[in-house]
Amino acid sequence: MLQTNRRTASDRSNVSRRSFMKGLGTAAAAGGFMASGLEAFGADYAMERPDIPLGPVGRKVNRVAADPTDIPPPIRRHTSKTHDITLTSEEVVAEIEPGVTFNFMTFGGQVPGPMIRVRQGDTVNLTLTNDASNRMPHNVDFHAVYGPGGGAEATLVAPGQSRSFSFQAMYPGAFIYHCAVPNLDYHIASGMFGMIVVEPPEGLPPVDHEFYIGQHEVYTNKKTGEAGHHAFDFDAMMDEKPSYVLLNGAKYGLTPDRLGAMEANVGETARVFMVTGGPNLTSSFHPIGNVWTDVWREGAIQSAPEKNVQTTPVAPGSCGIFHMKFPVPGPVFLVDHALSRVARKGAKATINVTGPEQPDIFAAR
Ligand SMILES: [Cu+2]
């Protein structure tokens, strides 16, 4: 049995190698890493370590933190359509916190990658472009896809090239997409994950605000907060000891003191789309000073929601859909309730709720 599996895996990998090499061009410069990358689609994950630069490599950008409100609007259509969507992998240098830089790998220059939103039954023509300035091959695996590797084999692409595949979004929910090359943990920990929302035909319940949050952890060769450039640390990753646990790719990024908080008014409602890239840590997602009125665990939107939930695990490679309301003014903090990740490592975002005090509901004495 084992023999059969191995032969199958090897055959598959050879096919991948042939078709990939054809389009490889000058990107063969990536050498051994590129070759080993192709083995990922068989049973054997070749755990060869890539060369990891100790200093900053690539274009410096001001931020990778995705704007949590920059997402497609809710779908009001009652018919199916076809979407032409291009994701671009971008390797960039950005600050995790002021004075600490890191070599991020991203979809679209942001963490999490751009939220894709379609309706059940829609068709997506998906193109992955690997920016010519990148060093590494990338691909993308969508958990909303029926098909080999969720599209990973079909999109494995060298720097400067593009590859495409089509899929029909057959089942509704919120799903992660992520890079799935052999060193996929390295790529995801560097920022390569995002979310696709497949709305059910009837759409989602109306809310006043929608926010898009992605959690992942970063393994670096310096201590949390130590100034300078932090290189990726493979040993720390294998020990699952990150120096940062981040929401939207920045330490305390979505807070008033850094890149700005999310905003809402007293009496309004919000829906939070949350994706945990990991690669290893489960988020214990909690709103401090609030509660999730409705939770669709795993983003399983066709299930009945759980009501008034305090803290919900969002596992690596999964998502959650959360509703909340804001009956009183004041800040609400979105956190991973494994609290050292909040107090030390960055996993906190703020929703500023403004409006009149509601002393019947909350009053300091
Ligand atoms: Cu990648």
Short mmCIF file of C-alpha atoms and ligand atoms in Angstrom, two decimals:
data_model
loop_
_atom_site.label_atom_id
_atom_site.label_comp_id
_atom_site.label_asym_id
_atom_site.label_seq_id
_atom_site.Cartn_x
_atom_site.Cartn_y
_atom_site.Cartn_z
CA MET A 1 0.00 0.00 0.00
CA LEU A 2 2.76 2.34 0.98
CA GLN A 3 4.61 1.50 -2.22
CA THR A 4 1.56 2.31 -4.30
CA ASN A 5 1.09 5.62 -2.56
CA ARG A 6 4.68 6.54 -3.05
CA ARG A 7 4.64 5.70 -6.74
CA THR A 8 1.49 7.72 -7.22
CA ALA A 9 3.00 10.65 -5.41
CA SER A 10 6.16 10.45 -7.44
CA ASP A 11 4.26 10.24 -10.72
CA ARG A 12 2.22 13.23 -9.81
CA SER A 13 5.27 15.19 -8.83
CA ASN A 14 6.97 14.34 -12.13
CA VAL A 15 4.00 15.62 -14.06
CA SER A 16 4.07 18.80 -12.01
CA ARG A 17 7.76 19.15 -12.55
CA ARG A 18 7.46 18.77 -16.32
CA SER A 19 4.66 21.26 -16.73
CA PHE A 20 6.23 23.69 -14.31
CA MET A 21 9.72 23.50 -15.78
CA LYS A 22 8.30 24.34 -19.18
CA GLY A 23 7.27 27.73 -17.92
CA LEU A 24 10.11 28.24 -15.54
CA GLY A 25 12.36 30.52 -17.57
CA THR A 26 15.04 32.37 -15.71
CA ALA A 27 13.54 31.68 -12.33
CA ALA A 28 15.63 28.53 -12.14
CA ALA A 29 17.91 30.80 -10.15
CA ALA A 30 15.90 29.72 -7.15
CA GLY A 31 17.69 26.39 -7.62
CA GLY A 32 17.26 23.64 -5.10
CA PHE A 33 14.40 25.30 -3.37
CA MET A 34 12.44 25.51 -6.56
CA ALA A 35 13.07 21.88 -7.39
CA SER A 36 12.22 20.66 -3.91
CA GLY A 37 9.10 22.76 -4.09
CA LEU A 38 7.62 20.44 -6.63
CA GLU A 39 7.76 17.45 -4.33
CA ALA A 40 5.17 19.00 -2.07
CA PHE A 41 2.31 17.63 -4.04
CA GLY A 42 3.21 14.05 -3.33
CA ALA A 43 3.31 12.22 -0.03
CA ASP A 44 6.76 13.45 0.84
CA TYR A 45 7.19 17.00 1.95
CA ALA A 46 10.81 17.79 1.19
CA MET A 47 11.80 19.77 4.25
CA GLU A 48 14.81 21.35 2.72
CA ARG A 49 15.39 24.75 4.22
CA PRO A 50 15.57 27.67 1.84
CA ASP A 51 18.28 30.25 2.19
CA ILE A 52 16.85 32.83 4.53
CA PRO A 53 18.30 36.33 4.16
CA LEU A 54 19.46 37.87 7.40
CA GLY A 55 18.83 41.43 6.23
CA PRO A 56 15.97 43.21 4.50
CA VAL A 57 15.35 42.03 0.92
CA GLY A 58 12.85 43.63 -1.40
CA ARG A 59 10.77 46.73 -1.66
CA LYS A 60 10.17 48.63 1.58
CA VAL A 61 6.52 49.48 2.16
CA ASN A 62 4.88 51.61 4.83
CA ARG A 63 2.50 48.91 5.98
CA VAL A 64 1.26 45.46 5.17
CA ALA A 65 -1.67 45.69 7.57
CA ALA A 66 -4.86 45.17 5.58
CA ASP A 67 -7.45 47.91 6.08
CA PRO A 68 -10.17 45.91 7.90
CA THR A 69 -12.90 47.87 6.11
CA ASP A 70 -11.45 47.57 2.59
CA ILE A 71 -13.49 44.55 1.52
CA PRO A 72 -16.07 43.84 -1.18
CA PRO A 73 -19.64 44.79 -0.23
CA PRO A 74 -22.31 42.22 0.65
CA ILE A 75 -23.78 40.48 -2.39
CA ARG A 76 -27.29 41.50 -3.44
CA ARG A 77 -27.41 39.51 -6.68
CA HIS A 78 -29.89 36.70 -7.20
CA THR A 79 -28.08 35.15 -10.15
CA SER A 80 -24.66 33.61 -10.69
CA LYS A 81 -21.79 35.36 -12.39
CA THR A 82 -18.18 34.80 -13.40
CA HIS A 83 -15.36 36.68 -11.68
CA ASP A 84 -11.91 37.34 -13.13
CA ILE A 85 -9.67 37.71 -10.09
CA THR A 86 -5.91 38.21 -9.98
CA LEU A 87 -3.88 37.77 -6.84
CA THR A 88 -0.29 38.96 -6.89
CA SER A 89 2.32 37.56 -4.57
CA GLU A 90 4.56 40.32 -3.29
CA GLU A 91 7.65 39.95 -1.12
CA VAL A 92 8.10 43.22 0.76
CA VAL A 93 9.88 44.68 3.76
CA ALA A 94 7.68 46.29 6.40
CA GLU A 95 7.61 47.10 10.09
CA ILE A 96 6.02 44.66 12.50
CA GLU A 97 6.18 47.47 15.03
CA PRO A 98 8.05 50.79 14.91
CA GLY A 99 11.77 50.06 14.56
CA VAL A 100 11.35 46.35 13.79
CA THR A 101 11.40 45.29 10.14
CA PHE A 102 10.69 41.89 8.63
CA ASN A 103 10.67 40.31 5.17
CA PHE A 104 6.97 39.70 4.59
CA MET A 105 5.52 37.52 1.86
CA THR A 106 2.02 38.61 0.93
CA PHE A 107 -0.88 38.35 -1.42
CA GLY A 108 -1.44 41.84 -2.78
CA GLY A 109 1.04 43.52 -0.46
CA GLN A 110 -1.26 43.12 2.54
CA VAL A 111 -1.89 40.80 5.48
CA PRO A 112 -4.31 39.15 5.37
CA GLY A 113 -4.51 39.07 1.56
CA PRO A 114 -7.42 40.73 -0.25
CA MET A 115 -10.82 39.35 0.77
CA ILE A 116 -12.54 37.67 -2.15
CA ARG A 117 -16.33 37.61 -2.05
CA VAL A 118 -18.54 35.52 -4.33
CA ARG A 119 -21.96 33.86 -4.29
CA GLN A 120 -22.53 30.12 -4.16
CA GLY A 121 -22.66 28.92 -7.76
CA ASP A 122 -20.41 31.68 -9.09
CA THR A 123 -17.40 30.78 -11.20
CA VAL A 124 -14.00 32.26 -10.48
CA ASN A 125 -11.22 32.57 -13.06
CA LEU A 126 -8.30 32.93 -10.69
CA THR A 127 -4.88 34.10 -11.78
CA LEU A 128 -1.87 34.08 -9.50
CA THR A 129 0.87 36.46 -10.61
CA ASN A 130 4.25 36.09 -8.97
CA ASP A 131 5.80 39.56 -9.00
CA ALA A 132 9.02 39.72 -11.02
CA SER A 133 10.93 41.21 -8.09
CA ASN A 134 10.22 38.17 -5.89
CA ARG A 135 12.78 35.55 -4.94
CA MET A 136 10.55 32.55 -4.50
CA PRO A 137 7.89 30.45 -6.19
CA HIS A 138 4.40 30.74 -4.73
CA ASN A 139 0.97 29.25 -5.24
CA VAL A 140 -2.46 29.41 -3.65
CA ASP A 141 -4.69 26.78 -2.04
CA PHE A 142 -8.34 27.80 -1.59
CA HIS A 143 -10.39 25.85 0.94
CA ALA A 144 -13.48 26.88 -1.03
CA VAL A 145 -12.36 24.75 -3.98
CA TYR A 146 -13.09 21.16 -4.99
CA GLY A 147 -9.93 20.14 -6.84
CA PRO A 148 -6.29 19.12 -6.42
CA GLY A 149 -4.65 21.12 -3.68
CA GLY A 150 -7.43 23.70 -3.82
CA GLY A 151 -5.66 25.10 -6.88
CA ALA A 152 -2.15 24.82 -5.48
CA GLU A 153 -0.78 22.67 -8.29
CA ALA A 154 -2.47 24.75 -10.96
CA THR A 155 -1.05 28.01 -9.62
CA LEU A 156 2.54 27.10 -8.70
CA VAL A 157 4.35 29.92 -10.38
CA ALA A 158 7.87 31.31 -10.67
CA PRO A 159 8.77 34.97 -10.20
CA GLY A 160 7.69 37.09 -13.15
CA GLN A 161 5.06 34.62 -14.32
CA SER A 162 1.32 34.01 -13.97
CA ARG A 163 -0.86 30.91 -13.96
CA SER A 164 -4.61 30.52 -13.85
CA PHE A 165 -7.35 28.06 -13.04
CA SER A 166 -11.13 28.19 -12.81
CA PHE A 167 -13.41 26.88 -10.11
CA GLN A 168 -17.03 26.95 -9.22
CA ALA A 169 -17.78 28.04 -5.64
CA MET A 170 -20.07 25.14 -4.80
CA TYR A 171 -20.52 25.49 -1.04
CA PRO A 172 -21.02 28.60 1.08
CA GLY A 173 -18.93 29.76 4.02
CA ALA A 174 -15.81 31.70 4.93
CA PHE A 175 -12.63 29.93 3.86
CA ILE A 176 -8.93 30.55 4.07
CA TYR A 177 -6.66 30.72 1.09
CA HIS A 178 -2.93 30.35 1.61
CA CYS A 179 0.36 29.69 -0.12
CA ALA A 180 1.05 25.96 -0.22
CA VAL A 181 4.60 25.47 -1.49
CA PRO A 182 6.57 22.84 0.47
CA ASN A 183 7.85 25.36 3.00
CA LEU A 184 4.29 26.54 3.35
CA ASP A 185 4.65 27.12 7.09
CA TYR A 186 7.47 29.58 6.33
CA HIS A 187 5.38 31.33 3.68
CA ILE A 188 2.24 31.55 5.82
CA ALA A 189 4.19 32.75 8.85
CA SER A 190 5.56 35.44 6.55
CA GLY A 191 2.04 36.55 5.69
CA MET A 192 0.71 34.47 2.78
CA PHE A 193 -2.92 33.86 3.68
CA GLY A 194 -6.32 35.48 3.15
CA MET A 195 -10.04 34.75 2.99
CA ILE A 196 -12.65 33.93 0.40
CA VAL A 197 -16.27 34.37 1.44
CA VAL A 198 -18.81 32.34 -0.50
CA GLU A 199 -22.20 33.79 0.34
CA PRO A 200 -25.26 31.53 0.33
CA PRO A 201 -27.85 32.33 -2.36
CA GLU A 202 -29.96 34.29 0.12
CA GLY A 203 -26.99 36.42 1.21
CA LEU A 204 -25.87 37.34 4.73
CA PRO A 205 -27.93 39.10 7.42
CA PRO A 206 -27.70 42.90 7.25
CA VAL A 207 -25.27 44.66 9.61
CA ASP A 208 -23.98 48.22 9.92
CA HIS A 209 -20.26 47.41 9.63
CA GLU A 210 -18.06 44.63 8.35
CA PHE A 211 -14.47 44.13 9.51
CA TYR A 212 -11.81 41.78 8.14
CA ILE A 213 -9.21 40.43 10.55
CA GLY A 214 -6.42 37.90 10.01
CA GLN A 215 -4.23 36.41 12.71
CA HIS A 216 -0.87 34.79 12.22
CA GLU A 217 2.34 34.37 14.16
CA VAL A 218 5.87 35.35 13.16
CA TYR A 219 9.03 33.47 14.13
CA THR A 220 12.11 35.68 14.21
CA ASN A 221 15.75 35.51 15.28
CA LYS A 222 15.43 38.38 17.74
CA LYS A 223 13.45 38.92 20.91
CA THR A 224 10.03 40.56 20.73
CA GLY A 225 10.54 44.30 20.46
CA GLU A 226 14.29 44.20 19.86
CA ALA A 227 15.08 47.00 17.43
CA GLY A 228 16.38 46.28 13.94
CA HIS A 229 15.64 43.81 11.18
CA HIS A 230 14.27 40.46 12.31
CA ALA A 231 15.13 37.52 10.09
CA PHE A 232 12.90 34.47 9.89
CA ASP A 233 13.88 31.72 12.37
CA PHE A 234 13.15 28.15 11.25
CA ASP A 235 14.07 26.61 14.62
CA ALA A 236 11.69 28.92 16.46
CA MET A 237 9.00 27.87 14.01
CA MET A 238 9.65 24.18 14.54
CA ASP A 239 9.46 24.80 18.31
CA GLU A 240 6.29 26.86 17.71
CA LYS A 241 7.73 29.75 19.72
CA PRO A 242 6.85 32.93 17.85
CA SER A 243 8.19 36.34 18.77
CA TYR A 244 5.01 37.97 17.46
CA VAL A 245 1.34 37.06 17.24
CA LEU A 246 -0.31 39.59 14.97
CA LEU A 247 -3.70 40.78 13.82
CA ASN A 248 -3.43 42.11 10.26
CA GLY A 249 0.34 41.77 10.15
CA ALA A 250 1.33 44.44 12.67
CA LYS A 251 1.88 44.51 16.43
CA TYR A 252 -1.14 46.38 17.84
CA GLY A 253 -1.57 47.62 14.27
CA LEU A 254 -5.30 48.33 14.30
CA THR A 255 -5.20 50.54 17.37
CA PRO A 256 -5.41 54.33 17.77
CA ASP A 257 -1.73 54.64 18.70
CA ARG A 258 -0.48 52.88 15.59
CA LEU A 259 -2.37 52.62 12.28
CA GLY A 260 -5.83 53.55 13.55
CA ALA A 261 -8.77 51.76 15.13
CA MET A 262 -11.99 50.50 13.60
CA GLU A 263 -14.99 52.73 14.27
CA ALA A 264 -18.65 52.17 15.17
CA ASN A 265 -21.48 54.05 16.85
CA VAL A 266 -23.60 53.15 19.83
CA GLY A 267 -26.61 51.13 18.67
CA GLU A 268 -24.92 49.71 15.57
CA THR A 269 -24.01 46.15 14.67
CA ALA A 270 -20.97 44.61 13.03
CA ARG A 271 -19.87 41.42 11.35
CA VAL A 272 -16.26 40.32 11.82
CA PHE A 273 -14.71 38.00 9.25
CA MET A 274 -11.76 36.37 10.98
CA VAL A 275 -9.15 34.07 9.43
CA THR A 276 -6.33 32.35 11.26
CA GLY A 277 -3.36 31.75 9.00
CA GLY A 278 -1.27 30.29 11.79
CA PRO A 279 0.70 28.40 10.66
CA ASN A 280 0.53 26.76 14.08
CA LEU A 281 -1.35 28.70 16.75
CA THR A 282 -5.10 28.52 17.31
CA SER A 283 -6.64 31.87 18.13
CA SER A 284 -8.97 32.10 21.13
CA PHE A 285 -10.88 34.94 19.58
CA HIS A 286 -12.63 37.23 22.05
CA PRO A 287 -14.04 40.79 22.11
CA ILE A 288 -13.02 42.46 25.38
CA GLY A 289 -15.97 44.40 26.80
CA ASN A 290 -18.41 42.72 24.43
CA VAL A 291 -19.67 39.31 23.30
CA TRP A 292 -20.20 37.56 19.99
CA THR A 293 -23.99 37.63 19.63
CA ASP A 294 -23.82 35.11 16.78
CA VAL A 295 -20.93 32.86 15.83
CA TRP A 296 -20.64 30.73 12.75
CA ARG A 297 -17.78 28.53 13.85
CA GLU A 298 -15.37 27.58 11.06
CA GLY A 299 -17.24 30.10 8.92
CA ALA A 300 -19.92 27.43 8.41
CA ILE A 301 -22.61 29.91 7.45
CA GLN A 302 -25.26 27.35 6.56
CA SER A 303 -25.28 26.10 10.16
CA ALA A 304 -27.33 27.78 12.87
CA PRO A 305 -25.19 30.32 14.73
CA GLU A 306 -24.22 29.88 18.34
CA LYS A 307 -25.50 32.69 20.54
CA ASN A 308 -23.69 34.99 22.97
CA VAL A 309 -20.32 33.31 22.84
CA GLN A 310 -17.40 34.81 24.77
CA THR A 311 -14.32 33.15 23.24
CA THR A 312 -14.16 30.91 20.19
CA PRO A 313 -11.24 28.96 18.83
CA VAL A 314 -10.30 29.78 15.26
CA ALA A 315 -7.85 27.10 14.22
CA PRO A 316 -5.02 27.57 11.74
CA GLY A 317 -6.44 27.07 8.29
CA SER A 318 -9.91 28.12 9.32
CA CYS A 319 -12.15 31.13 9.69
CA GLY A 320 -15.04 32.42 11.78
CA ILE A 321 -17.95 34.74 11.11
CA PHE A 322 -18.93 36.79 14.15
CA HIS A 323 -21.76 39.22 14.79
CA MET A 324 -21.65 41.80 17.56
CA LYS A 325 -23.60 44.83 18.72
CA PHE A 326 -22.48 48.00 20.44
CA PRO A 327 -25.00 49.01 23.11
CA VAL A 328 -22.56 51.26 24.99
CA PRO A 329 -19.70 53.61 24.05
CA GLY A 330 -16.04 52.85 24.66
CA PRO A 331 -13.31 50.74 23.14
CA VAL A 332 -13.84 47.06 22.30
CA PHE A 333 -10.62 45.08 21.95
CA LEU A 334 -10.44 42.10 19.61
CA VAL A 335 -7.86 39.69 21.00
CA ASP A 336 -6.53 36.18 21.09
CA HIS A 337 -7.40 35.36 24.71
CA ALA A 338 -4.15 33.42 25.13
CA LEU A 339 -3.19 36.63 26.84
CA SER A 340 0.60 36.68 26.67
CA ARG A 341 0.03 37.02 22.94
CA VAL A 342 -1.94 40.18 23.71
CA ALA A 343 0.21 41.68 26.47
CA ARG A 344 3.56 40.88 24.85
CA LYS A 345 3.29 39.85 21.23
CA GLY A 346 0.83 42.13 19.52
CA ALA A 347 -2.51 40.31 19.13
CA LYS A 348 -4.88 43.17 19.82
CA ALA A 349 -7.09 45.40 17.66
CA THR A 350 -9.48 48.14 18.73
CA ILE A 351 -13.01 49.07 17.72
CA ASN A 352 -13.77 52.59 18.99
CA VAL A 353 -17.46 52.88 19.80
CA THR A 354 -18.73 56.42 20.13
CA GLY A 355 -22.09 57.78 21.22
CA PRO A 356 -24.06 58.74 24.31
CA GLU A 357 -23.46 56.98 27.60
CA GLN A 358 -26.05 54.33 28.45
CA PRO A 359 -26.08 54.33 32.28
CA ASP A 360 -28.87 51.75 32.47
CA ILE A 361 -26.50 49.27 30.79
CA PHE A 362 -23.12 50.37 32.12
CA ALA A 363 -22.16 53.03 34.64
CA ALA A 364 -18.94 53.48 36.59
CA ARG A 365 -19.67 54.46 40.23
CU CU B 1 4.50 31.48 -1.06
#
